[in-house]
PDB file of C-alpha atoms in Angstrom:
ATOM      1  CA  UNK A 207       0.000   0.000   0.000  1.00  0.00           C
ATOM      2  CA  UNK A 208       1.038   3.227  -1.265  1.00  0.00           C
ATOM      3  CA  UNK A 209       1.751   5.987   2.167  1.00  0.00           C
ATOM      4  CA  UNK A 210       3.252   9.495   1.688  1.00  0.00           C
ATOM      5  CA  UNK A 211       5.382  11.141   4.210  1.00  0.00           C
ATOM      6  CA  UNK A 212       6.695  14.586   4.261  1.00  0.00           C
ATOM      7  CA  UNK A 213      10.109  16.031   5.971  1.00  0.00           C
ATOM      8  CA  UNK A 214      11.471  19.238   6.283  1.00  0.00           C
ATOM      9  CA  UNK A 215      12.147  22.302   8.847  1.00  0.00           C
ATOM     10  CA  UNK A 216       9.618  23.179  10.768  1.00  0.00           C
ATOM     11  CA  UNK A 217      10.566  26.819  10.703  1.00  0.00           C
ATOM     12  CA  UNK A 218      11.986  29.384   8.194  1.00  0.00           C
ATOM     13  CA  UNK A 219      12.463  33.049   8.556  1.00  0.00           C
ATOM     14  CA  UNK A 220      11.056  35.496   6.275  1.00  0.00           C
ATOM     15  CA  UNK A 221      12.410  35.844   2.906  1.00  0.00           C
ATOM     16  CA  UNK A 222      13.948  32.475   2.716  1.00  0.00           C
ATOM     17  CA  UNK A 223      13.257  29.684   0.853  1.00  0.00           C
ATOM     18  CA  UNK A 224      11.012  26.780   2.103  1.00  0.00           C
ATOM     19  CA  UNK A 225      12.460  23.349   1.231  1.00  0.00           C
ATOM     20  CA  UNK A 226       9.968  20.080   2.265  1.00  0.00           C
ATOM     21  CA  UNK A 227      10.778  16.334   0.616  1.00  0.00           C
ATOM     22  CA  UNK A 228       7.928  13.527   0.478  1.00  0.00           C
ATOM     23  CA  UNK A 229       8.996   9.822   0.723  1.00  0.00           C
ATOM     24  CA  UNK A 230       6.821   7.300  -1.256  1.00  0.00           C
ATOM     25  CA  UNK A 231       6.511   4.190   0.156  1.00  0.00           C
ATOM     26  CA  UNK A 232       4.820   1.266  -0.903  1.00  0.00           C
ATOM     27  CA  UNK A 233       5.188   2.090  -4.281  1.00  0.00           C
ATOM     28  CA  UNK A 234       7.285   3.406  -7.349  1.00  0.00           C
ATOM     29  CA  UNK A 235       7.282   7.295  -8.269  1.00  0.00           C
ATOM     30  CA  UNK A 236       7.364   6.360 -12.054  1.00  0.00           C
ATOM     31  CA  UNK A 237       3.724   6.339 -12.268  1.00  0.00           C
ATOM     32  CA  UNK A 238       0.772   8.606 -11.157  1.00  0.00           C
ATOM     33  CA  UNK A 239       1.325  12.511 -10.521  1.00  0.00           C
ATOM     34  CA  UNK A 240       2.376  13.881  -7.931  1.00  0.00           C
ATOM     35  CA  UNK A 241       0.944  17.062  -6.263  1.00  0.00           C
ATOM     36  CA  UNK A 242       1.370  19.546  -3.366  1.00  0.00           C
ATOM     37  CA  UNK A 243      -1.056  21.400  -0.910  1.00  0.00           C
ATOM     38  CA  UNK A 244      -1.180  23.634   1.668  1.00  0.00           C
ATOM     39  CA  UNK A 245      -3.830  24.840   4.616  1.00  0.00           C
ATOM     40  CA  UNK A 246      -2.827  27.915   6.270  1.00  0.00           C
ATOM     41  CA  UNK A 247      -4.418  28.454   9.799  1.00  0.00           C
ATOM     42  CA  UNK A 248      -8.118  28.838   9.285  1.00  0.00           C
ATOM     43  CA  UNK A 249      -8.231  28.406   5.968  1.00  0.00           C
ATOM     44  CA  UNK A 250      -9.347  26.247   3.301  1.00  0.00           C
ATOM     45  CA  UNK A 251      -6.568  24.362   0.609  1.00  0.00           C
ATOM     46  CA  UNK A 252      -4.388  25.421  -2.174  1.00  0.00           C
ATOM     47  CA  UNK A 253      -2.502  23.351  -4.773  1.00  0.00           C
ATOM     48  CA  UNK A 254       0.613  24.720  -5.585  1.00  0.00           C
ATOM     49  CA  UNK A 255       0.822  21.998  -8.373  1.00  0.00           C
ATOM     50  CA  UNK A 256       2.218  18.613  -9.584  1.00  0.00           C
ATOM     51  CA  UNK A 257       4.847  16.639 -11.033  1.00  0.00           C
ATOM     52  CA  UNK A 258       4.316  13.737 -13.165  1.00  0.00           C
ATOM     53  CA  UNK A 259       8.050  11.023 -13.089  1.00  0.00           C
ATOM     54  CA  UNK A 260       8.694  12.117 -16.963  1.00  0.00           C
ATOM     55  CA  UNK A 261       9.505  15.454 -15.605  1.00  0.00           C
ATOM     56  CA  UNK A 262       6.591  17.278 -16.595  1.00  0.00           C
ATOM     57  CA  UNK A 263       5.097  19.883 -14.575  1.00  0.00           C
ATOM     58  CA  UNK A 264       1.618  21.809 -13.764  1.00  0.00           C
ATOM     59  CA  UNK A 265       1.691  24.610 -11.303  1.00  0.00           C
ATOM     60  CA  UNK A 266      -0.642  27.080 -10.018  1.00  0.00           C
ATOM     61  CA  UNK A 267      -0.404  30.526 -11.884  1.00  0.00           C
ATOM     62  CA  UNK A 268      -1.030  32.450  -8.368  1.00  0.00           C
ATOM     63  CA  UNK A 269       2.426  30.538  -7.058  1.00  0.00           C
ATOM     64  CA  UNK A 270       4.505  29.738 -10.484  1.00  0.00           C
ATOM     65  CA  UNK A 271       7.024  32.670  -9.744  1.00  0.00           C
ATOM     66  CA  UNK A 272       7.981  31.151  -6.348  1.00  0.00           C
ATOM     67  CA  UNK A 273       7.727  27.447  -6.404  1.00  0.00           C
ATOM     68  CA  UNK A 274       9.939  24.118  -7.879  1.00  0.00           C
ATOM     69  CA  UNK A 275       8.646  20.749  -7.985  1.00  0.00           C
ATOM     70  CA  UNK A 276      11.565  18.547  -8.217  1.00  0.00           C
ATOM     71  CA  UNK A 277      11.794  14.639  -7.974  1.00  0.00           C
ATOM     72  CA  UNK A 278      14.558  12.396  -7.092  1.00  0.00           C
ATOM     73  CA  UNK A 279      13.218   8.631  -8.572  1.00  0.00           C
ATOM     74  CA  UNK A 280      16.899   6.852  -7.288  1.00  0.00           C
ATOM     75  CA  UNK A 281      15.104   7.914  -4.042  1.00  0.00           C
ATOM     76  CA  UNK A 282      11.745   7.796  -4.384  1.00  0.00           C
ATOM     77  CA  UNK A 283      11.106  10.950  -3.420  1.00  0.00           C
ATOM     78  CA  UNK A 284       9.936  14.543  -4.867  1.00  0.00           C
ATOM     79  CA  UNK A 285      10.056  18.025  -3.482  1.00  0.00           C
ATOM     80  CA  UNK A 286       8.899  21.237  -2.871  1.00  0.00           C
ATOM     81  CA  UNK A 287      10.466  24.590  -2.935  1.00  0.00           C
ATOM     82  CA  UNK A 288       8.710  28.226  -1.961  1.00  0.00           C
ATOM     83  CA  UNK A 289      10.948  31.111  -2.430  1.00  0.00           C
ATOM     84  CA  UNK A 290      10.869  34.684  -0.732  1.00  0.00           C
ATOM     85  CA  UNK A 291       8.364  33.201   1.878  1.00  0.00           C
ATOM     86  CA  UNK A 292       6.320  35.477   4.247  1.00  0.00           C
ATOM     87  CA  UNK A 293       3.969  35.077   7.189  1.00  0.00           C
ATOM     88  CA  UNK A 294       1.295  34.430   4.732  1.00  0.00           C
ATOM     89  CA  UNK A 295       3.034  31.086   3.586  1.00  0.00           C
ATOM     90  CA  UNK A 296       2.847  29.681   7.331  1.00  0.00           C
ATOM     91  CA  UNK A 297       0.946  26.247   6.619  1.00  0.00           C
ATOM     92  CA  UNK A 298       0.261  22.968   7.107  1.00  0.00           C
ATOM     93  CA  UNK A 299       1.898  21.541   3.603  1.00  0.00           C
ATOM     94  CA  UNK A 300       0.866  18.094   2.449  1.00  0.00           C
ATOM     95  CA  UNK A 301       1.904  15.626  -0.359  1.00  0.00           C
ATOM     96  CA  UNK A 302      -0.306  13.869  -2.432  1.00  0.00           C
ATOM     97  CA  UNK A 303      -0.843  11.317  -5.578  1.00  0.00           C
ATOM     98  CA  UNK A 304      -2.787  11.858  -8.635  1.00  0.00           C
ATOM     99  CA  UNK A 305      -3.582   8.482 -10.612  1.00  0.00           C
ATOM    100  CA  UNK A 306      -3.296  10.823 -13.616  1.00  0.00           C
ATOM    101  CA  UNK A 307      -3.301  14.645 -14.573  1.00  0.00           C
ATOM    102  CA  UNK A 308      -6.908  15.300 -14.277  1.00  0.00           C
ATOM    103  CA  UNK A 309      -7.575  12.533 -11.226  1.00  0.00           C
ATOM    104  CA  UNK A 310      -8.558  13.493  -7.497  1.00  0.00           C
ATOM    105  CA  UNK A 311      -6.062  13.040  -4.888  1.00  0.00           C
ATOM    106  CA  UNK A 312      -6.647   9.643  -3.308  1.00  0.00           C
ATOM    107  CA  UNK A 313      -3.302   9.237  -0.956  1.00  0.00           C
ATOM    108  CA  UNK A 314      -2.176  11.819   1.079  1.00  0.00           C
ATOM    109  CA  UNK A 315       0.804  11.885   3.487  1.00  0.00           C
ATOM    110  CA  UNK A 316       0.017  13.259   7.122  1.00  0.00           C
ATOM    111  CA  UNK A 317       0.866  17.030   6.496  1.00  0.00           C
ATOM    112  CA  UNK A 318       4.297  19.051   7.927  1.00  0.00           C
ATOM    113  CA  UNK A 319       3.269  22.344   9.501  1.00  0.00           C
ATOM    114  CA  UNK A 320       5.632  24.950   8.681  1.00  0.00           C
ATOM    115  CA  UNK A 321       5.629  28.494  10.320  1.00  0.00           C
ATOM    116  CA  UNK A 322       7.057  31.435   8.645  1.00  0.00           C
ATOM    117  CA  UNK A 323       9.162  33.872  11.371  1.00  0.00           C
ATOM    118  CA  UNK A 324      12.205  35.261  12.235  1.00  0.00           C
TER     119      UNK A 324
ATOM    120  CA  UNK B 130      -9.800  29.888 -12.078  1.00  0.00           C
ATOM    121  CA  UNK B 131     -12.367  27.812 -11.339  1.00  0.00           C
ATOM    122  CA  UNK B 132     -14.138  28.781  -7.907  1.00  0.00           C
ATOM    123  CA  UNK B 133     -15.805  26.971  -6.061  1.00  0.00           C
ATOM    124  CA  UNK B 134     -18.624  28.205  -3.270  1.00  0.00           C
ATOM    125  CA  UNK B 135     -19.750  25.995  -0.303  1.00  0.00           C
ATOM    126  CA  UNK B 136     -22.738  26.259   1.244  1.00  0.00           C
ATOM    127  CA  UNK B 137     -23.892  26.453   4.133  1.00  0.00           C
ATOM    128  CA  UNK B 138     -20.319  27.134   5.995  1.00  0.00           C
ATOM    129  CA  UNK B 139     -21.343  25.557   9.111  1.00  0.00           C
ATOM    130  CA  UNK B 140     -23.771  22.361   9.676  1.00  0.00           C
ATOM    131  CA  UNK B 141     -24.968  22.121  13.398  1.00  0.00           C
ATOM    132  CA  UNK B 142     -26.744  18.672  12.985  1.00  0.00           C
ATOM    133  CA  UNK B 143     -27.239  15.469  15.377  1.00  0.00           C
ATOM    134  CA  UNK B 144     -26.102  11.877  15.462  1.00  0.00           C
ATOM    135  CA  UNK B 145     -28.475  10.052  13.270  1.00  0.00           C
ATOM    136  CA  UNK B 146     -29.521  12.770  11.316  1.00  0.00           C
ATOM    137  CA  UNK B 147     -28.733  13.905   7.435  1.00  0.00           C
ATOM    138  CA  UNK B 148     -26.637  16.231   6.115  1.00  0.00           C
ATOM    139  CA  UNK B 149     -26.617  18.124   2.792  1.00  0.00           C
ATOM    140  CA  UNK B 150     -23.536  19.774   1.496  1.00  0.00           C
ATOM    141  CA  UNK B 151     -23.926  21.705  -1.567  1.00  0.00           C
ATOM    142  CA  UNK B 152     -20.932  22.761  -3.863  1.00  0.00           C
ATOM    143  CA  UNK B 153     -21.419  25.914  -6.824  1.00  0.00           C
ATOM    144  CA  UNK B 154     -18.999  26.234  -9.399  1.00  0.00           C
ATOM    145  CA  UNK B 155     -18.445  29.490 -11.475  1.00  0.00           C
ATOM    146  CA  UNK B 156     -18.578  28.260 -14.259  1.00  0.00           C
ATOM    147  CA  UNK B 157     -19.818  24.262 -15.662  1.00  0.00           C
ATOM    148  CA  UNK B 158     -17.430  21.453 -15.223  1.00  0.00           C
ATOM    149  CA  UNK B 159     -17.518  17.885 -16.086  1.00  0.00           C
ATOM    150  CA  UNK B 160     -18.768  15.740 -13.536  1.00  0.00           C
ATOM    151  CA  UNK B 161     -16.268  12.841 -13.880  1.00  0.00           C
ATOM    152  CA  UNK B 162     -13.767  15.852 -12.434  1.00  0.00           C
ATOM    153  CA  UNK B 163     -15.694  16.980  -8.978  1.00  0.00           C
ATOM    154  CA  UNK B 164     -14.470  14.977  -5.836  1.00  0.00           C
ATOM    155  CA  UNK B 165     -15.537  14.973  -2.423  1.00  0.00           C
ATOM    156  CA  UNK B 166     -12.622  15.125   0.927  1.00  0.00           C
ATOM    157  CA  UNK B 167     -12.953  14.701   4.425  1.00  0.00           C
ATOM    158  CA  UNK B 168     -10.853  16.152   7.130  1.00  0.00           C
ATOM    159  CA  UNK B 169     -11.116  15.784  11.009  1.00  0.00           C
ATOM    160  CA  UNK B 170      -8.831  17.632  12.895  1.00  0.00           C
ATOM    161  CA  UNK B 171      -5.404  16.945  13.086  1.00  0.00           C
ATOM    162  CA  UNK B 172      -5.749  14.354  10.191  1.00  0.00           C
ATOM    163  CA  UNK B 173      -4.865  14.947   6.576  1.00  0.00           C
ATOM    164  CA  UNK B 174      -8.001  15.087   3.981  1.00  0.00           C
ATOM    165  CA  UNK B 175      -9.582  11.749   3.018  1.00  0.00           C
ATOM    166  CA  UNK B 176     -10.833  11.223  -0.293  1.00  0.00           C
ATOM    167  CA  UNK B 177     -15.101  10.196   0.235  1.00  0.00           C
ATOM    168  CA  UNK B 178     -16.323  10.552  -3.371  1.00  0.00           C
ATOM    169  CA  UNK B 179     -14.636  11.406  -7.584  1.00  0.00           C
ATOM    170  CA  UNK B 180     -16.507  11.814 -10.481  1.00  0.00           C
ATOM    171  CA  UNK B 181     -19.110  13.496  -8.418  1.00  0.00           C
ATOM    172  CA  UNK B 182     -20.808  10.395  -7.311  1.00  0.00           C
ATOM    173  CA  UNK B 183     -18.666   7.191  -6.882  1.00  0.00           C
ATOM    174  CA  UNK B 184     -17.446   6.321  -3.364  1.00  0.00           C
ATOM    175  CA  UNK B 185     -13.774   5.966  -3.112  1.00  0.00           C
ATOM    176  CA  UNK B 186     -12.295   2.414  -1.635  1.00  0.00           C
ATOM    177  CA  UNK B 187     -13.736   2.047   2.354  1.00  0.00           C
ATOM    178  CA  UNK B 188     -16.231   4.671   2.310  1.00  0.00           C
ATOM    179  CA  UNK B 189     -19.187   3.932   3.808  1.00  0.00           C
ATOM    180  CA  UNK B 190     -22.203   3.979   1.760  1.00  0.00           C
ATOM    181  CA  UNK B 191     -24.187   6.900   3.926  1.00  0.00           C
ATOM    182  CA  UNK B 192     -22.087   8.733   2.028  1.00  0.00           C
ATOM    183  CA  UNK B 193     -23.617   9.851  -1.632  1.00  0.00           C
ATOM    184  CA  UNK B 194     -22.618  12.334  -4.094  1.00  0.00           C
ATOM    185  CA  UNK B 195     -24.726  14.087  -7.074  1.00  0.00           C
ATOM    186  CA  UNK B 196     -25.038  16.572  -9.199  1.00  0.00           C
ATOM    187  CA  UNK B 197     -23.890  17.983 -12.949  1.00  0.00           C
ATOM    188  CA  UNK B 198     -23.093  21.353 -14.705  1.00  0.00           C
ATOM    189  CA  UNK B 199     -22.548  23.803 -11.850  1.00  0.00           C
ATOM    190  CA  UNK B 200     -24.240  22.420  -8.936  1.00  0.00           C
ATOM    191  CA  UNK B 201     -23.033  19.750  -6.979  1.00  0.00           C
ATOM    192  CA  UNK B 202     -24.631  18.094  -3.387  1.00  0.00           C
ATOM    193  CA  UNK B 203     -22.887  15.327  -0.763  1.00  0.00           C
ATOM    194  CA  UNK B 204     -25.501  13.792   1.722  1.00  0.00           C
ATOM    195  CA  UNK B 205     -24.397  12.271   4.579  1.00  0.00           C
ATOM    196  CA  UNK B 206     -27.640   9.708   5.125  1.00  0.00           C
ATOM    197  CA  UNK B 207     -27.060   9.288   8.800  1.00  0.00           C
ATOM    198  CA  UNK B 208     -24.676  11.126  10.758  1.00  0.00           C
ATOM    199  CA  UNK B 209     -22.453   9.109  12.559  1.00  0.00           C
ATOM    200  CA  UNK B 210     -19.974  10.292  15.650  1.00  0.00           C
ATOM    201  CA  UNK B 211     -16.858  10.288  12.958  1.00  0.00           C
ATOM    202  CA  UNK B 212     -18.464  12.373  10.441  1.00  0.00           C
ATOM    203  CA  UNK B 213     -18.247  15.764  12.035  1.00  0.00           C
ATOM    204  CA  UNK B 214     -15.849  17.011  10.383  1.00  0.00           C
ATOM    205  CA  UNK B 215     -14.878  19.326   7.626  1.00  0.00           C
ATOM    206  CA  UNK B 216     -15.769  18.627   3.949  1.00  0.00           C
ATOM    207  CA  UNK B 217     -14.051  20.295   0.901  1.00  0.00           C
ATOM    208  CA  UNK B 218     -15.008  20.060  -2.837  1.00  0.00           C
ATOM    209  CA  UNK B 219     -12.394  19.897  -5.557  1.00  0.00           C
ATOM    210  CA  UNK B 220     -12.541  20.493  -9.056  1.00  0.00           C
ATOM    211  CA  UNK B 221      -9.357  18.915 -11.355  1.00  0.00           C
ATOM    212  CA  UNK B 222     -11.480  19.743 -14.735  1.00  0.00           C
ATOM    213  CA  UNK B 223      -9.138  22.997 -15.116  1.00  0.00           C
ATOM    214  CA  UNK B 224      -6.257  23.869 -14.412  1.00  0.00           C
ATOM    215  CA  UNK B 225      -5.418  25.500 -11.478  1.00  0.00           C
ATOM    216  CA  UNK B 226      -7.165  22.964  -9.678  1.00  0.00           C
ATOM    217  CA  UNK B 227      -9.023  24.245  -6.664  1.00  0.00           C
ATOM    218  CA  UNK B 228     -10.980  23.779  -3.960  1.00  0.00           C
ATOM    219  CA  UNK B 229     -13.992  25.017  -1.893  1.00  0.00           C
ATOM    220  CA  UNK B 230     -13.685  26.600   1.286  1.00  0.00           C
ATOM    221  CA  UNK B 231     -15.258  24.264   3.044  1.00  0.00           C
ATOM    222  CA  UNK B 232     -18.489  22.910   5.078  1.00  0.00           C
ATOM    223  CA  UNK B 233     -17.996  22.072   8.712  1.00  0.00           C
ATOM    224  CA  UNK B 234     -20.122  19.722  10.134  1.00  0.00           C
ATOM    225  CA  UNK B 235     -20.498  19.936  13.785  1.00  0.00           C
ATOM    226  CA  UNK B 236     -22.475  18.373  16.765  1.00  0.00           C
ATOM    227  CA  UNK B 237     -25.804  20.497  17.604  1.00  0.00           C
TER     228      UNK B 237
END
């Protein structure tokens, strides 16, 4: 069975970049497309975008400017980066798996919360 | 973008009783791209229904999804303790995908 985890700093300071990594377990990364999300604190969720294991990637136009999906497949892994990051980028971020470009998001990992502050 | 209005934003309702979620979208989508999650607190979001009316693997079958076009509904037949919680809709049809701000169901 497929499970998602994600890793990464807890805490970055203003204007720095935000790095997080999610494992896949369970399963190979070269299939299915692979997406990230985020909740802020009382709010609802926003997909920053995904990565499919050719390479190929979709990202939201409201982030593009900011963010890299990246994956590693000798590690089974991809990432997430979020440059220039503010108070407004302080999240829970989660990892998830498309079974193709247009499917909903049936595995998730648990979620990382990551605060924004100096 | 695609946006996507939830209604009502708060559900006080009982064990044992239904539940109606209802989920606008600005503009038509395709039905086999509307999906259903679930999220309790503390808990990442569970996937309940996709294509707007098919229950993903384990989900119980209180649980039914409907709708076309712009207007989409999740009932919750019988509330059970582990279904207060807070439900999102989700639109993949265009890109960026997005979500609904979400319904919260809560105890009365």
């Amino acid at each position: 069975q497929v499970q998602l985890q994600e890793s990464g700093p807890g805490l970055v300071k203003p204007s720095e970049t935000l790095s997080l990594t999610c494992t896949v377990s369970g399963g190979s990364i070269s299939s299915s497309y692979w997406s990230w999300i985020r909740r802020p604190p009382g709010k609802g969720l926003e997909w920053f975008g995904f990565i499919y294991y050719s390479g190929n990637t979709n990202y939201n136009p409201s982030l593009r400017s900011r963010v890299t999906i990246s994956l590693d497949m000798s590690k089974n892994q991809f990432s997430l980066k979020l440059t220039s990051v503010t108070a407004a980028d302080t999240a829970v971020y989660y990892c998830a798996r498309g079974m193709s470009a247009f499917s909903a998001f049936d595995i998730w990992g648990q979620g990382a919360m990551v605060t924004v502050s100096s | 973008e695609i946006v996507l209005t939830q209604s009502p934003g708060t559900l006080s309702l009982s064990p044992g009783e239904r539940a109606t979620l209802s989920c606008r979208a600005s503009q038509s989508i395709s039905s086999s791209y509307l999906a259903w999650f679930q999220q309790r607190p503390g808990q990442a979001p569970r996937l309940l229904i996709y294509g707007a009316s098919t229950r993903a693997t384990g989900v119980p079958d209180r649980f039914s999804g409907s709708g076309s076009g712009t207007d989409f509904t999740l009932t919750i037949s019988r509330l059970e303790p582990e279904d207060f919680a807070v439900y999102y809709c989700h639109q993949s049809n265009y890109s960026p995908r997005t979500f609904g701000q979400g319904t919260k169901v809560e105890i009365k």
